XYZ file of C-alpha atoms in Angstrom:
752
model
C -95.707 -97.154 25.445
C -92.233 -96.224 26.484
C -90.568 -93.270 24.899
C -86.744 -93.164 24.900
C -85.103 -89.904 23.894
C -82.126 -89.738 21.838
C -79.119 -87.361 21.947
C -79.765 -84.136 23.782
C -77.598 -81.978 21.674
C -79.319 -82.955 18.437
C -81.844 -80.229 17.412
C -84.032 -82.734 15.867
C -84.200 -85.527 18.370
C -84.613 -88.976 16.968
C -86.888 -90.944 19.470
C -87.559 -94.582 19.561
C -90.565 -96.345 20.935
C -91.121 -99.732 22.291
C -94.642 -101.553 22.204
C -95.562 -104.677 23.693
C -98.754 -106.227 22.588
C -100.112 -109.613 21.358
C -99.837 -110.695 17.811
C -103.147 -109.587 16.304
C -104.977 -111.396 13.655
C -107.940 -109.754 12.221
C -110.387 -111.901 14.046
C -108.675 -111.439 17.410
C -108.526 -107.689 17.075
C -112.144 -107.449 16.298
C -112.913 -109.756 19.270
C -111.110 -107.214 21.443
C -112.963 -104.042 20.143
C -116.549 -103.228 20.525
C -118.356 -102.111 17.428
C -120.471 -99.092 17.444
C -124.191 -100.197 16.966
C -125.827 -98.306 14.280
C -129.412 -99.152 13.959
C -130.335 -99.813 10.346
C -132.836 -97.392 9.007
C -135.556 -98.267 6.458
C -135.751 -96.744 3.020
C -139.088 -94.999 4.081
C -137.374 -93.485 7.051
C -134.580 -92.121 4.973
C -136.960 -90.665 2.486
C -138.645 -88.993 5.356
C -135.555 -87.645 6.782
C -134.377 -86.207 3.527
C -137.909 -84.584 2.775
C -138.191 -83.102 6.271
C -137.903 -79.303 6.277
C -136.611 -77.438 9.278
C -135.796 -73.822 9.421
C -132.131 -74.658 9.835
C -132.088 -76.959 6.909
C -134.027 -74.473 4.795
C -131.642 -71.722 5.829
C -128.654 -73.994 4.833
C -130.066 -74.877 1.344
C -130.804 -71.232 0.728
C -127.238 -70.102 1.626
C -125.859 -73.045 -0.661
C -128.089 -71.909 -3.557
C -127.398 -68.198 -3.140
C -123.884 -67.877 -1.642
C -124.163 -64.098 -1.884
C -126.560 -64.180 1.022
C -123.674 -65.542 3.172
C -121.058 -63.047 2.538
C -122.850 -59.862 1.572
C -124.415 -59.024 5.011
C -120.934 -59.134 6.477
C -119.132 -57.307 3.708
C -116.433 -55.163 5.088
C -117.134 -51.902 3.121
C -113.938 -50.090 4.516
C -111.553 -52.813 3.694
C -112.980 -54.274 0.564
C -114.863 -51.564 -1.347
C -111.923 -49.724 -2.926
C -110.193 -52.852 -4.048
C -113.481 -54.146 -5.593
C -114.003 -50.769 -7.346
C -110.627 -50.804 -8.930
C -110.908 -54.414 -9.829
C -114.369 -54.108 -11.293
C -113.286 -51.006 -13.452
C -110.092 -52.936 -14.724
C -111.944 -56.122 -15.511
C -114.731 -54.046 -17.146
C -112.447 -52.411 -19.679
C -111.239 -55.949 -20.572
C -114.849 -57.221 -20.875
C -115.696 -54.895 -23.646
C -113.089 -55.561 -26.329
C -112.966 -59.230 -25.549
C -116.697 -59.593 -25.753
C -116.638 -57.881 -29.182
C -113.709 -59.976 -30.355
C -114.975 -63.336 -29.048
C -118.288 -62.796 -30.770
C -116.543 -63.121 -34.143
C -115.147 -66.421 -33.084
C -118.745 -67.547 -32.102
C -120.050 -66.575 -35.517
C -122.282 -64.029 -34.338
C -122.588 -60.259 -34.589
C -120.301 -58.338 -31.929
C -123.232 -56.941 -30.017
C -124.046 -60.460 -28.787
C -120.641 -60.650 -27.265
C -121.663 -57.494 -25.282
C -124.903 -59.373 -24.231
C -122.855 -62.351 -23.060
C -120.498 -60.002 -21.097
C -123.443 -58.588 -19.193
C -126.294 -61.083 -18.181
C -124.086 -63.918 -17.147
C -121.575 -61.932 -15.171
C -124.509 -60.176 -13.461
C -126.133 -63.578 -12.473
C -122.868 -65.125 -11.412
C -122.613 -62.490 -8.597
C -125.671 -63.913 -6.960
C -125.045 -67.817 -7.612
C -121.286 -68.358 -7.760
C -119.160 -69.669 -4.837
C -115.854 -68.194 -6.144
C -115.012 -64.669 -5.212
C -112.341 -64.005 -7.593
C -112.945 -65.451 -11.093
C -114.261 -63.417 -13.856
C -117.093 -65.006 -15.759
C -117.709 -64.039 -19.467
C -116.685 -64.783 -22.930
C -113.807 -67.169 -23.530
C -112.007 -67.965 -26.818
C -112.219 -71.894 -26.492
C -115.916 -71.863 -25.720
C -116.490 -69.219 -28.400
C -114.689 -71.220 -31.064
C -116.556 -74.403 -30.123
C -119.894 -72.502 -30.491
C -118.694 -71.031 -33.795
C -118.104 -74.472 -35.137
C -121.528 -75.571 -34.409
C -123.042 -72.393 -35.817
C -120.858 -72.862 -38.960
C -121.985 -76.458 -39.432
C -125.718 -75.853 -39.026
C -125.699 -72.477 -40.868
C -122.957 -72.338 -43.263
C -122.303 -69.563 -45.830
C -123.509 -71.847 -48.707
C -127.001 -72.179 -47.318
C -127.584 -68.510 -47.722
C -125.607 -68.160 -50.961
C -123.040 -66.066 -49.409
C -119.605 -66.179 -51.126
C -116.626 -63.793 -50.881
C -116.821 -61.268 -53.737
C -113.732 -59.772 -55.487
C -111.561 -57.180 -53.886
C -113.370 -54.221 -55.169
C -116.777 -55.191 -53.494
C -116.533 -56.673 -49.940
C -120.397 -57.017 -49.410
C -122.214 -60.221 -48.716
C -125.731 -61.041 -49.666
C -128.197 -62.344 -47.146
C -125.633 -61.966 -44.281
C -128.475 -60.765 -41.932
C -130.456 -64.030 -42.507
C -127.291 -66.038 -41.775
C -126.430 -64.096 -38.683
C -130.008 -64.534 -37.422
C -129.837 -68.296 -37.911
C -126.273 -68.407 -36.278
C -127.796 -66.615 -33.306
C -130.609 -68.926 -32.836
C -128.153 -71.925 -33.069
C -125.868 -70.226 -30.337
C -128.961 -69.464 -28.147
C -130.222 -73.023 -28.533
C -126.715 -74.558 -27.857
C -126.285 -72.222 -24.748
C -129.723 -73.104 -23.378
C -129.130 -76.840 -23.584
C -125.598 -76.504 -22.132
C -126.862 -74.592 -19.254
C -129.712 -77.165 -18.637
C -126.995 -79.947 -18.573
C -124.889 -78.099 -16.193
C -127.910 -77.305 -14.022
C -128.898 -80.940 -13.831
C -125.404 -82.065 -13.084
C -125.223 -79.589 -10.314
C -128.587 -80.644 -8.672
C -127.623 -84.325 -8.993
C -124.274 -83.405 -7.331
C -122.357 -84.576 -10.341
C -119.378 -81.935 -9.714
C -116.952 -84.781 -9.607
C -117.046 -85.238 -13.456
C -114.257 -82.637 -13.797
C -111.804 -85.116 -12.385
C -112.006 -86.997 -15.661
C -110.590 -83.961 -17.352
C -107.105 -84.241 -15.969
C -104.856 -81.083 -16.125
C -102.589 -82.403 -18.931
C -105.735 -83.083 -20.934
C -107.135 -79.746 -20.362
C -103.912 -77.911 -21.132
C -103.319 -79.844 -24.259
C -106.834 -79.107 -25.355
C -106.721 -75.511 -24.757
C -103.290 -75.256 -26.482
C -105.006 -76.898 -29.442
C -107.839 -74.560 -29.152
C -105.334 -71.580 -29.309
C -104.049 -72.956 -32.574
C -107.559 -72.984 -33.925
C -108.261 -69.526 -32.739
C -105.064 -68.110 -34.094
C -105.562 -69.553 -37.472
C -109.122 -68.475 -37.587
C -108.106 -64.804 -36.786
C -105.526 -64.647 -39.577
C -107.894 -63.704 -42.222
C -109.188 -60.814 -40.139
C -105.764 -59.695 -39.339
C -104.808 -59.718 -43.175
C -108.148 -58.613 -44.397
C -108.479 -61.423 -46.901
C -111.786 -63.449 -47.575
C -111.866 -67.192 -46.919
C -114.392 -69.491 -46.001
C -114.390 -70.937 -42.561
C -113.759 -74.701 -42.242
C -115.245 -76.991 -39.763
C -114.188 -80.690 -40.832
C -111.175 -82.401 -39.692
C -107.858 -80.880 -40.468
C -109.539 -77.481 -40.514
C -106.631 -75.903 -39.269
C -104.505 -76.872 -42.229
C -107.302 -75.953 -44.625
C -107.622 -72.488 -43.098
C -103.947 -71.746 -43.051
C -103.672 -73.078 -46.609
C -106.628 -70.712 -47.693
C -105.177 -67.600 -46.079
C -101.713 -68.309 -47.827
C -103.333 -68.890 -51.271
C -105.134 -65.527 -50.872
C -102.291 -63.551 -49.376
C -101.965 -61.481 -52.505
C -105.272 -59.939 -51.718
C -104.343 -58.819 -48.141
C -105.476 -55.426 -47.101
C -102.320 -53.633 -46.211
C -104.136 -51.132 -44.023
C -105.498 -53.761 -42.034
C -102.316 -55.638 -41.859
C -100.398 -52.475 -40.574
C -103.107 -51.659 -38.033
C -103.307 -55.084 -36.663
C -99.570 -55.373 -36.301
C -99.423 -52.178 -34.433
C -102.068 -53.256 -32.158
C -100.247 -56.494 -31.527
C -97.047 -54.791 -30.745
C -98.691 -52.197 -28.209
C -100.638 -55.023 -26.711
C -97.630 -57.342 -26.075
C -95.631 -54.377 -24.814
C -98.258 -53.386 -22.372
C -98.639 -57.028 -21.193
C -94.854 -57.248 -20.585
C -94.857 -54.015 -18.560
C -97.853 -55.174 -16.544
C -96.114 -58.545 -15.801
C -92.731 -56.918 -14.918
C -93.875 -54.102 -12.899
C -97.110 -55.449 -11.445
C -95.990 -54.840 -7.963
C -95.247 -51.252 -8.723
C -98.256 -50.280 -10.833
C -101.442 -49.444 -9.005
C -103.550 -51.057 -11.736
C -102.539 -52.659 -14.852
C -102.299 -50.556 -18.021
C -105.714 -51.002 -19.717
C -103.982 -51.272 -23.197
C -106.939 -53.217 -24.760
C -109.622 -50.558 -24.266
C -107.000 -47.869 -25.270
C -106.335 -49.610 -28.584
C -110.015 -50.061 -29.104
C -110.843 -46.319 -28.406
C -107.782 -45.015 -30.412
C -108.333 -47.325 -33.447
C -112.005 -46.493 -33.488
C -111.104 -42.894 -33.646
C -108.665 -43.447 -36.357
C -111.067 -45.450 -38.423
C -113.769 -42.949 -38.093
C -111.528 -40.075 -38.724
C -109.924 -41.427 -41.838
C -113.018 -43.443 -42.954
C -111.055 -46.460 -43.428
C -114.037 -48.507 -44.439
C -114.389 -46.456 -47.406
C -111.004 -45.214 -48.277
C -108.969 -48.316 -47.522
C -111.715 -51.033 -47.657
C -110.948 -52.159 -44.014
C -113.642 -54.404 -42.545
C -115.255 -52.970 -39.563
C -117.429 -54.090 -36.478
C -120.664 -52.598 -38.117
C -123.953 -51.983 -36.709
C -124.219 -52.198 -32.943
C -127.818 -51.568 -31.879
C -128.399 -49.480 -28.821
C -130.378 -51.202 -25.929
C -131.445 -54.827 -25.403
C -133.231 -57.105 -27.686
C -136.369 -58.527 -26.224
C -136.170 -61.819 -24.641
C -137.361 -64.855 -26.443
C -137.457 -68.623 -26.213
C -134.554 -70.301 -28.146
C -135.365 -72.757 -30.693
C -135.617 -76.162 -29.000
C -136.178 -78.006 -32.325
C -132.269 -77.533 -32.712
C -131.632 -79.457 -29.562
C -131.122 -82.876 -31.356
C -128.538 -81.264 -33.609
C -126.454 -79.688 -30.879
C -126.760 -82.060 -28.017
C -123.302 -83.744 -28.294
C -121.663 -80.309 -28.726
C -123.832 -78.916 -25.661
C -122.376 -81.760 -23.493
C -118.757 -81.025 -24.559
C -119.358 -77.219 -24.002
C -121.036 -77.934 -20.539
C -118.128 -79.936 -19.293
C -115.218 -77.986 -20.797
C -116.698 -74.737 -19.533
C -117.105 -76.200 -16.012
C -113.681 -77.662 -16.046
C -112.205 -74.184 -16.753
C -114.178 -72.529 -14.107
C -113.627 -74.968 -11.274
C -109.907 -75.256 -12.011
C -109.396 -71.534 -11.687
C -111.734 -71.207 -8.769
C -109.933 -73.864 -6.684
C -106.492 -72.020 -7.506
C -107.869 -68.621 -5.944
C -109.788 -70.469 -3.180
C -106.638 -72.115 -2.071
C -104.704 -68.943 -2.266
C -107.124 -66.761 -0.137
C -108.208 -69.630 2.229
C -111.768 -70.235 1.477
C -113.787 -73.052 -0.194
C -115.637 -73.447 -3.385
C -118.238 -76.108 -4.313
C -118.099 -77.835 -7.684
C -121.876 -78.530 -7.521
C -122.662 -75.028 -6.821
C -120.310 -73.879 -9.677
C -122.293 -76.105 -12.009
C -125.457 -74.506 -10.801
C -124.270 -70.998 -11.208
C -123.023 -71.720 -14.759
C -126.261 -73.513 -15.525
C -128.250 -70.495 -14.408
C -125.960 -68.058 -16.210
C -126.289 -69.818 -19.513
C -129.817 -71.139 -19.264
C -131.275 -67.757 -18.240
C -129.000 -65.706 -20.549
C -129.967 -67.710 -23.637
C -133.348 -66.091 -23.600
C -131.453 -62.774 -24.121
C -129.380 -64.207 -27.147
C -126.162 -64.680 -25.254
C -123.876 -67.491 -25.944
C -122.099 -69.963 -23.456
C -119.784 -68.335 -21.020
C -117.128 -69.592 -18.616
C -114.170 -68.437 -16.714
C -111.555 -66.213 -18.474
C -108.067 -66.850 -17.252
C -106.674 -63.513 -18.257
C -109.679 -61.431 -16.690
C -109.582 -63.546 -13.493
C -105.951 -62.880 -13.062
C -106.375 -59.110 -13.587
C -109.565 -59.170 -11.244
C -107.581 -60.788 -8.457
C -104.382 -59.037 -8.902
C -105.968 -55.431 -8.806
C -107.380 -55.902 -5.386
C -110.739 -57.824 -6.058
C -112.091 -59.479 -2.949
C -115.676 -60.438 -3.938
C -117.991 -60.639 -6.850
C -118.732 -56.929 -6.235
C -115.951 -56.552 -8.816
C -117.757 -58.641 -11.280
C -120.911 -56.975 -10.731
C -119.250 -53.552 -11.454
C -117.697 -54.917 -14.645
C -121.102 -56.009 -15.907
C -122.481 -52.556 -15.106
C -119.654 -51.117 -17.412
C -120.871 -53.358 -20.161
C -124.449 -52.396 -19.524
C -123.496 -48.601 -19.834
C -121.866 -49.407 -23.329
C -124.895 -51.372 -24.398
C -127.603 -48.784 -23.463
C -125.700 -45.553 -24.048
C -122.477 -45.718 -26.151
C -122.389 -48.872 -28.066
C -122.894 -47.219 -31.403
C -119.680 -45.286 -30.942
C -117.741 -48.686 -31.574
C -119.350 -49.193 -34.999
C -116.242 -47.971 -36.923
C -113.932 -50.209 -34.942
C -111.807 -52.367 -37.441
C -112.025 -56.230 -37.156
C -108.266 -56.458 -37.346
C -108.165 -54.800 -33.975
C -110.300 -57.436 -32.518
C -108.333 -60.130 -34.124
C -105.122 -58.723 -32.702
C -106.771 -58.538 -29.229
C -107.725 -62.191 -29.612
C -104.341 -63.251 -30.764
C -102.427 -61.529 -27.929
C -104.683 -63.119 -25.294
C -103.616 -66.441 -26.805
C -100.144 -65.878 -25.405
C -100.618 -67.648 -22.095
C -102.138 -70.624 -23.907
C -99.243 -70.886 -26.188
C -96.885 -70.817 -23.324
C -98.388 -74.166 -22.352
C -96.033 -75.815 -24.833
C -93.364 -75.505 -22.140
C -95.513 -78.385 -20.342
C -93.829 -80.840 -23.050
C -90.230 -80.816 -21.578
C -91.402 -80.637 -18.148
C -93.831 -83.624 -18.377
C -91.006 -85.572 -20.441
C -88.767 -85.209 -17.173
C -91.723 -85.942 -14.795
C -94.310 -88.111 -16.173
C -94.295 -89.534 -19.782
C -97.707 -90.955 -19.282
C -99.138 -87.651 -18.601
C -97.007 -86.362 -21.568
C -98.757 -88.775 -23.699
C -102.205 -87.511 -22.443
C -101.156 -83.903 -23.316
C -99.924 -84.807 -26.803
C -102.874 -86.842 -27.727
C -105.268 -84.253 -26.459
C -103.475 -81.626 -28.584
C -103.013 -83.614 -31.697
C -106.557 -84.972 -31.724
C -107.935 -81.509 -31.009
C -105.872 -79.841 -33.838
C -106.634 -82.582 -36.463
C -110.199 -83.560 -35.721
C -111.670 -80.355 -34.310
C -112.278 -79.484 -30.628
C -115.546 -81.665 -30.268
C -114.094 -84.965 -31.536
C -110.631 -84.023 -30.118
C -111.979 -83.678 -26.617
C -113.848 -87.197 -27.058
C -110.568 -88.928 -28.187
C -108.696 -87.111 -25.404
C -111.079 -88.307 -22.628
C -111.116 -91.882 -24.012
C -107.459 -91.961 -24.039
C -107.211 -90.592 -20.375
C -109.546 -93.358 -19.215
C -107.466 -96.015 -21.199
C -104.387 -94.651 -19.287
C -106.122 -95.394 -16.017
C -106.870 -98.817 -17.140
C -103.195 -99.272 -18.195
C -102.035 -98.136 -14.833
C -104.271 -100.762 -13.080
C -103.130 -103.291 -15.497
C -99.421 -102.488 -14.751
C -98.980 -101.912 -11.152
C -95.699 -102.271 -9.203
C -95.187 -105.634 -7.747
C -92.767 -105.872 -4.923
C -91.186 -108.406 -2.480
C -90.800 -106.725 0.948
C -88.256 -107.250 3.699
C -87.557 -105.849 7.085
C -85.437 -103.037 8.230
C -83.535 -104.842 11.009
C -84.869 -104.424 14.442
C -88.106 -102.481 13.344
C -91.623 -103.374 12.201
C -91.018 -101.363 8.923
C -91.092 -103.235 5.698
C -89.621 -101.982 2.313
C -88.746 -103.238 -1.049
C -85.867 -105.562 -1.156
C -84.655 -104.390 -4.360
C -84.681 -100.870 -3.380
C -82.611 -100.654 -0.264
C -79.533 -102.702 0.630
C -80.326 -102.820 4.392
C -83.636 -104.476 4.004
C -83.412 -108.421 4.744
C -85.813 -111.105 4.001
C -86.827 -113.973 6.518
C -85.844 -117.472 5.783
C -88.658 -119.310 4.444
C -91.032 -116.218 4.389
C -92.098 -114.096 1.237
C -94.012 -110.858 1.633
C -95.622 -109.930 -1.655
C -97.210 -106.442 -2.279
C -99.026 -105.047 -5.244
C -100.085 -101.324 -5.289
C -103.356 -101.935 -6.901
C -106.933 -103.574 -5.867
C -107.589 -107.042 -6.829
C -110.454 -107.319 -9.242
C -111.455 -108.820 -12.595
C -109.231 -106.654 -14.734
C -105.926 -107.621 -13.178
C -106.404 -110.871 -11.255
C -104.589 -112.910 -13.810
C -101.624 -110.544 -13.680
C -101.681 -110.535 -9.965
C -101.348 -114.433 -9.928
C -98.601 -114.317 -12.582
C -96.535 -111.646 -10.671
C -96.886 -113.477 -7.388
C -95.325 -116.674 -8.918
C -92.630 -114.669 -10.649
C -91.715 -112.372 -7.721
C -91.620 -115.267 -5.124
C -89.987 -117.895 -7.364
C -92.644 -120.415 -6.434
C -94.842 -121.730 -9.137
C -97.388 -124.438 -7.695
C -98.385 -125.628 -11.081
C -94.921 -126.206 -12.278
C -93.996 -128.022 -9.100
C -96.893 -130.218 -9.170
C -96.304 -131.163 -12.784
C -92.740 -131.939 -11.974
C -93.863 -134.107 -9.056
C -96.357 -136.076 -11.030
C -93.617 -136.697 -13.777
C -91.274 -137.843 -11.338
C -93.965 -140.124 -9.919
C -94.647 -141.559 -13.283
C -90.905 -142.185 -13.921
C -90.622 -143.846 -10.625
C -93.517 -146.058 -11.340
C -91.938 -147.245 -14.636
C -88.598 -147.658 -12.925
C -90.250 -149.882 -10.290
C -92.205 -151.959 -12.828
C -88.931 -152.536 -14.835
C -87.160 -153.371 -11.579
C -89.892 -155.940 -10.583
C -89.556 -157.695 -13.951
C -85.715 -157.716 -13.547
C -86.228 -159.210 -10.093
C -88.632 -161.961 -11.290
C -86.053 -163.005 -13.962
C -83.444 -163.090 -11.284
C -85.503 -165.041 -9.015
C -86.204 -167.614 -11.792
C -82.575 -167.862 -12.532
C -81.748 -168.281 -8.905
C -84.307 -171.007 -8.489
C -82.737 -172.902 -11.532
C -79.329 -172.418 -9.831
C -80.665 -173.609 -6.713
C -82.041 -176.797 -8.210
C -78.666 -177.577 -10.022
C -76.963 -176.907 -6.734
C -79.375 -179.141 -4.959
C -78.681 -181.991 -7.531
C -75.020 -181.464 -7.220
C -75.007 -181.309 -3.394
C -77.050 -184.365 -3.094
C -73.814 -186.156 -3.701
C -72.040 -184.096 -0.885
C -72.766 -183.144 2.704
C -72.506 -179.267 2.298
C -75.949 -177.281 3.144
C -77.613 -175.252 0.559
C -79.589 -173.013 2.846
C -76.738 -170.493 2.836
C -76.509 -170.413 -0.768
C -80.145 -169.500 -1.432
C -80.127 -166.964 1.369
C -76.934 -165.411 -0.004
C -78.672 -165.318 -3.395
C -81.721 -163.519 -2.309
C -79.925 -161.006 -0.328
C -77.745 -160.153 -3.283
C -80.708 -159.484 -5.295
C -82.400 -157.368 -2.739
C -79.208 -155.149 -2.325
C -78.982 -154.995 -6.127
C -82.512 -153.844 -6.415
C -82.211 -151.226 -3.752
C -79.284 -149.719 -5.670
C -81.185 -149.744 -8.941
C -84.458 -148.145 -7.648
C -84.680 -144.316 -8.428
C -85.441 -143.520 -4.907
C -83.117 -140.372 -4.830
C -85.137 -138.662 -7.663
C -88.444 -139.476 -5.894
C -87.410 -138.429 -2.552
C -86.165 -135.110 -4.086
C -89.639 -134.384 -5.482
C -91.666 -135.794 -2.814
C -90.137 -133.654 -0.074
C -90.297 -129.834 -0.090
C -88.419 -128.653 -2.931
C -88.476 -124.922 -2.185
C -87.299 -122.907 0.788
C -90.473 -120.803 1.014
C -93.006 -122.094 3.495
C -95.055 -119.016 4.110
C -96.239 -116.194 1.694
C -97.751 -113.081 3.115
C -99.815 -111.090 0.789
C -99.808 -107.448 1.959
C -103.348 -105.954 1.196
C -102.592 -102.445 2.440
C -102.722 -100.799 -0.861
C -105.954 -102.767 -1.788
C -108.988 -100.624 -1.718
C -111.533 -103.097 -2.929
C -112.019 -106.714 -4.058
C -114.663 -108.034 -6.391
C -115.978 -111.579 -6.789
C -113.359 -112.580 -9.469
C -110.601 -111.389 -6.947
C -112.173 -113.473 -4.262
C -111.936 -116.627 -6.479
C -108.494 -115.630 -7.386
C -107.549 -115.496 -3.734
C -109.100 -118.797 -2.972
C -107.440 -120.416 -5.871
C -103.985 -119.006 -4.624
C -104.470 -120.320 -1.318
C -105.521 -123.779 -2.430
C -102.732 -124.146 -5.048
C -99.961 -123.261 -2.651
C -101.385 -125.288 0.035
C -100.958 -128.392 -2.252
C -97.150 -127.764 -2.265
C -96.931 -127.151 1.445
C -96.832 -123.299 1.307
C -99.240 -121.369 3.768
C -100.625 -118.108 2.356
C -101.433 -115.170 4.846
C -103.027 -111.851 4.240
C -102.040 -108.696 6.066
C -103.233 -105.069 6.140
C -106.835 -105.604 5.175
C -108.963 -102.479 5.585
C -112.422 -102.733 7.142
C -114.051 -102.293 3.630
C -111.873 -105.149 2.170
C -112.795 -107.383 5.086
C -116.569 -106.541 4.394
C -116.085 -107.349 0.692
C -114.578 -110.674 1.596
C -117.239 -111.419 4.014
C -120.024 -110.438 1.507
C -118.544 -112.545 -1.328
C -118.347 -115.454 1.046
C -114.585 -115.865 1.004
C -114.452 -117.277 4.635
C -115.539 -121.017 4.882
C -114.190 -124.312 6.279
C -110.843 -124.141 4.318
C -110.329 -120.359 4.414
C -110.874 -119.100 8.093
C -110.528 -115.616 9.458
C -107.274 -116.497 11.143
C -105.299 -116.050 7.969
C -105.918 -112.384 8.008
C -103.451 -110.254 10.217
C -103.603 -106.590 11.324
C -100.232 -105.911 9.957
C -97.244 -107.447 8.072
C -95.394 -107.754 11.395
C -98.071 -109.665 12.942
C -98.065 -112.131 10.220
C -94.254 -112.428 10.214
C -94.043 -113.066 13.880
C -96.858 -115.742 13.574
C -94.966 -117.508 10.871
C -91.939 -117.518 13.004
C -93.669 -118.942 15.965
C -95.154 -121.720 13.760
C -91.919 -122.499 12.093
C -90.098 -122.790 15.514
C -92.961 -125.002 16.896
C -92.944 -127.318 13.857
C -89.066 -127.527 14.270
C -89.343 -128.490 17.932
C -92.077 -131.038 17.206
C -89.822 -132.556 14.387
C -86.718 -132.698 16.654
C -88.751 -134.378 19.442
C -90.115 -137.099 16.960
C -86.508 -137.754 15.828
C -85.222 -138.158 19.393
C -88.238 -140.427 20.135
C -87.364 -142.544 17.021
C -83.722 -142.935 17.915
C -84.653 -143.976 21.436
C -86.994 -146.665 20.092
C -84.333 -147.949 17.753
C -81.782 -148.141 20.494
C -84.193 -150.147 22.706
C -84.698 -152.584 19.922
C-alpha cells in the first residue's frame, strides 16, 4: 500500500491510498486464505468440559455470584469510607418515609414498607453488581402489587365500607390487611423465583424488549395512577380503590364527588408539606455543587408533622387519618401462601420484568459514568435473592429507586457500603423507635409520594423531543402511556410490549431500498438519489436493502428490486410472448395473401402464355418479375420491426449487483427468492451478482443448498467494487468479441 500525503499546511491532512489487488470473488478469496481448523467436539465432551470444576473456575463462579468478594478486600477505606457514610445516611433518611409511603400504595400496613426497606437492601449489598443504585420500595412496583392485593382481597370481601364523616373506623380491617400481606408476600416470592431462574438461565437480555420509550411511557402512566390514588389521602376523603380498566377516571371522579367531605386539616397539612418538599428539591438541584449533602426535607417533614400530630392530637380533634400501629421488632419468618401462585402468576412475570428493567437501566447509567461493568444476569440473580428471601419476612417486591439512587451517587457513594448503612438506619427504626411514627398523618405520606413523582411527570417532555427525532418511538411512548392509563399497568404493559414488537416487524417490512452509484475515482458507493456527484455505470444497477432476506420480506424485496432497477422480467417476457403471437398471426395472414397472389399470378401467366403463343416475346421475365414483386411486397408487409424490437435486448441493463452488506442472515424462503431472481433475470439476458456477503450468510447459503450447477460461487464477490470491475471486464470482452464477428462477417461477404 502506498500512502500519499496531502497538503502540509493543513492541520487535518487528507491522505489518499492506492491499492493494487486482484478482483476477488468470494470463492477466489477463500482459496487464497487458510481457514483455522477447529476440531469438532462431541456433545459428551462439551458436557464434561462444562461440568469440570477447577479451582480457577470455582473462584470465578463464586466471585460472579457474590460480587462483594471481589471489591470488599480491596476497599480503600481512606478514600471511600467518608463518602459512603455520608451517602448511606442521606439515603437512609429517604428510605424511612418512602418505605412508609409506598406501603400504602402496596395496600399493606406501613411497617411492611420498613421491612421492605431493610431485608432486600441488606441482601443486595452482597449479591448486586452495581455500586451506586439504591434498592428498595418504588412507586410503580408498589402500585402494581397494590392492584393485585386489591383484586384478590377487596374491601367488599371483608364487609369493609367507608362510614360517615363522624366515624372513620373500619370493620375487619385487620383480617383484610393480613390477607393482603399474604398476597403481597406470595407475589414477591414468585416474582423473585422468576428473576432468579432468568438470571441462572442467562436471560438478562429480556430487558432489551422493554425499550426506553416504552419504559418511560409506562412509568409516566404509573405516575398518573399513583398521583390519582394519593388524592384521597391528601384530601382526607373516603373512596374505594378501583382496579378495573379506566380506574384512573373512576378514582378521580370518586374523589371529586366526595370533595365536600374533605378534611380541611389534612388538606392544609398536605399542601404545606408539598410546598416544603418542592422547595427543598429545587434548592438541592440548584445548589447541589455547593451543598455538602442534600437537605433531607422528607425526614424533616416526617418528624415535624409527627410531632404536630401527636402534640395537637389531630386524630381525635380533627379526624385526621394517621399511620397507626407500628409494631416494634420483626415478625417471625414464615412460608408465603403458595396456593396463591396460580392467581398471581401473570402479575409476577410483569413485576419481575419491570423491576429488572428499572434496575438494569439505572445500573448501566452509573456504570458508564464511573467506568465499571454491571452484569444483567447477576442483577437478575440479586433481585431474585432479595425478593424471594425477603418474602419469608413479609416484604413486598423491590427494585431500584431513581430518586434515592441519584442521592446515593451524588452525595459521594462509591460502593454498596452506603446501601448497607441505609438499611442499618431502617433496622434501628424497626427495632427501637418505630412506634414514635404512629401519629404520622397519612396526608404527609401522600405528599411525599406525590412530590417524588415530579421526575416521572417531567417525562412528558419526551413527546416533543421524540416528535422531532423519531415518530415511531413516539408512537411506542404514546401507546405505552395510553394503554397503561386506560387498561391498568398489567394489561397496559402487555399491550405496550406487543406494540413494540409490532414496530420491529414493521421496520423489517419497510426497509430502505436504494440504488447505489460510485463516487468518481473511488471504490465508495452511495445512494444516487442522495448525492449529486454519485454516478451510475452504464448497463449496471447496484441494489441495496438495509435488511436481511427472509420469509417476512422476501416478496417486498423482489417488488422493490423491480421498481428501483426499472427492470421487470415478468412484464418483459409477457410483452415478448405477445409480440411473438402477433408476429405469428401476421405471418399466417401474409402467407395466405401470398398464396392468393401466386394463384392470381399463375392465371395471369396462363393468359399471357396463350397470348404470347401468337407472338415471339419470351414469358420467363414476366413470371420472374411477378414473383420478385410479390417477395418485395411481402417483405414490406411482415411485422419484422416489432419482432426485432422485442427479440433483441429492450433494456439498457445487463448486470444487477445485489449488495448483501447489510444482510445478517437468510432463510430457506430467502434462498428460494434469490434463486428465482437469478433465474427470472437470466431469461431476459440480465446477470445477477451478489456482493458483500458475510461469512455467516455464505454459510447459510451453503447450508440451504443455494449453490448448484446453475448458481455457482463465482457470482459472489467480496465487495461492490470487485463486482463492478468484473461486470466491466465482461462487458468489454463481449463487445470485443461482437466487433470481431462483425469484421469477419463483412470480410466473408466481400469475398463472396
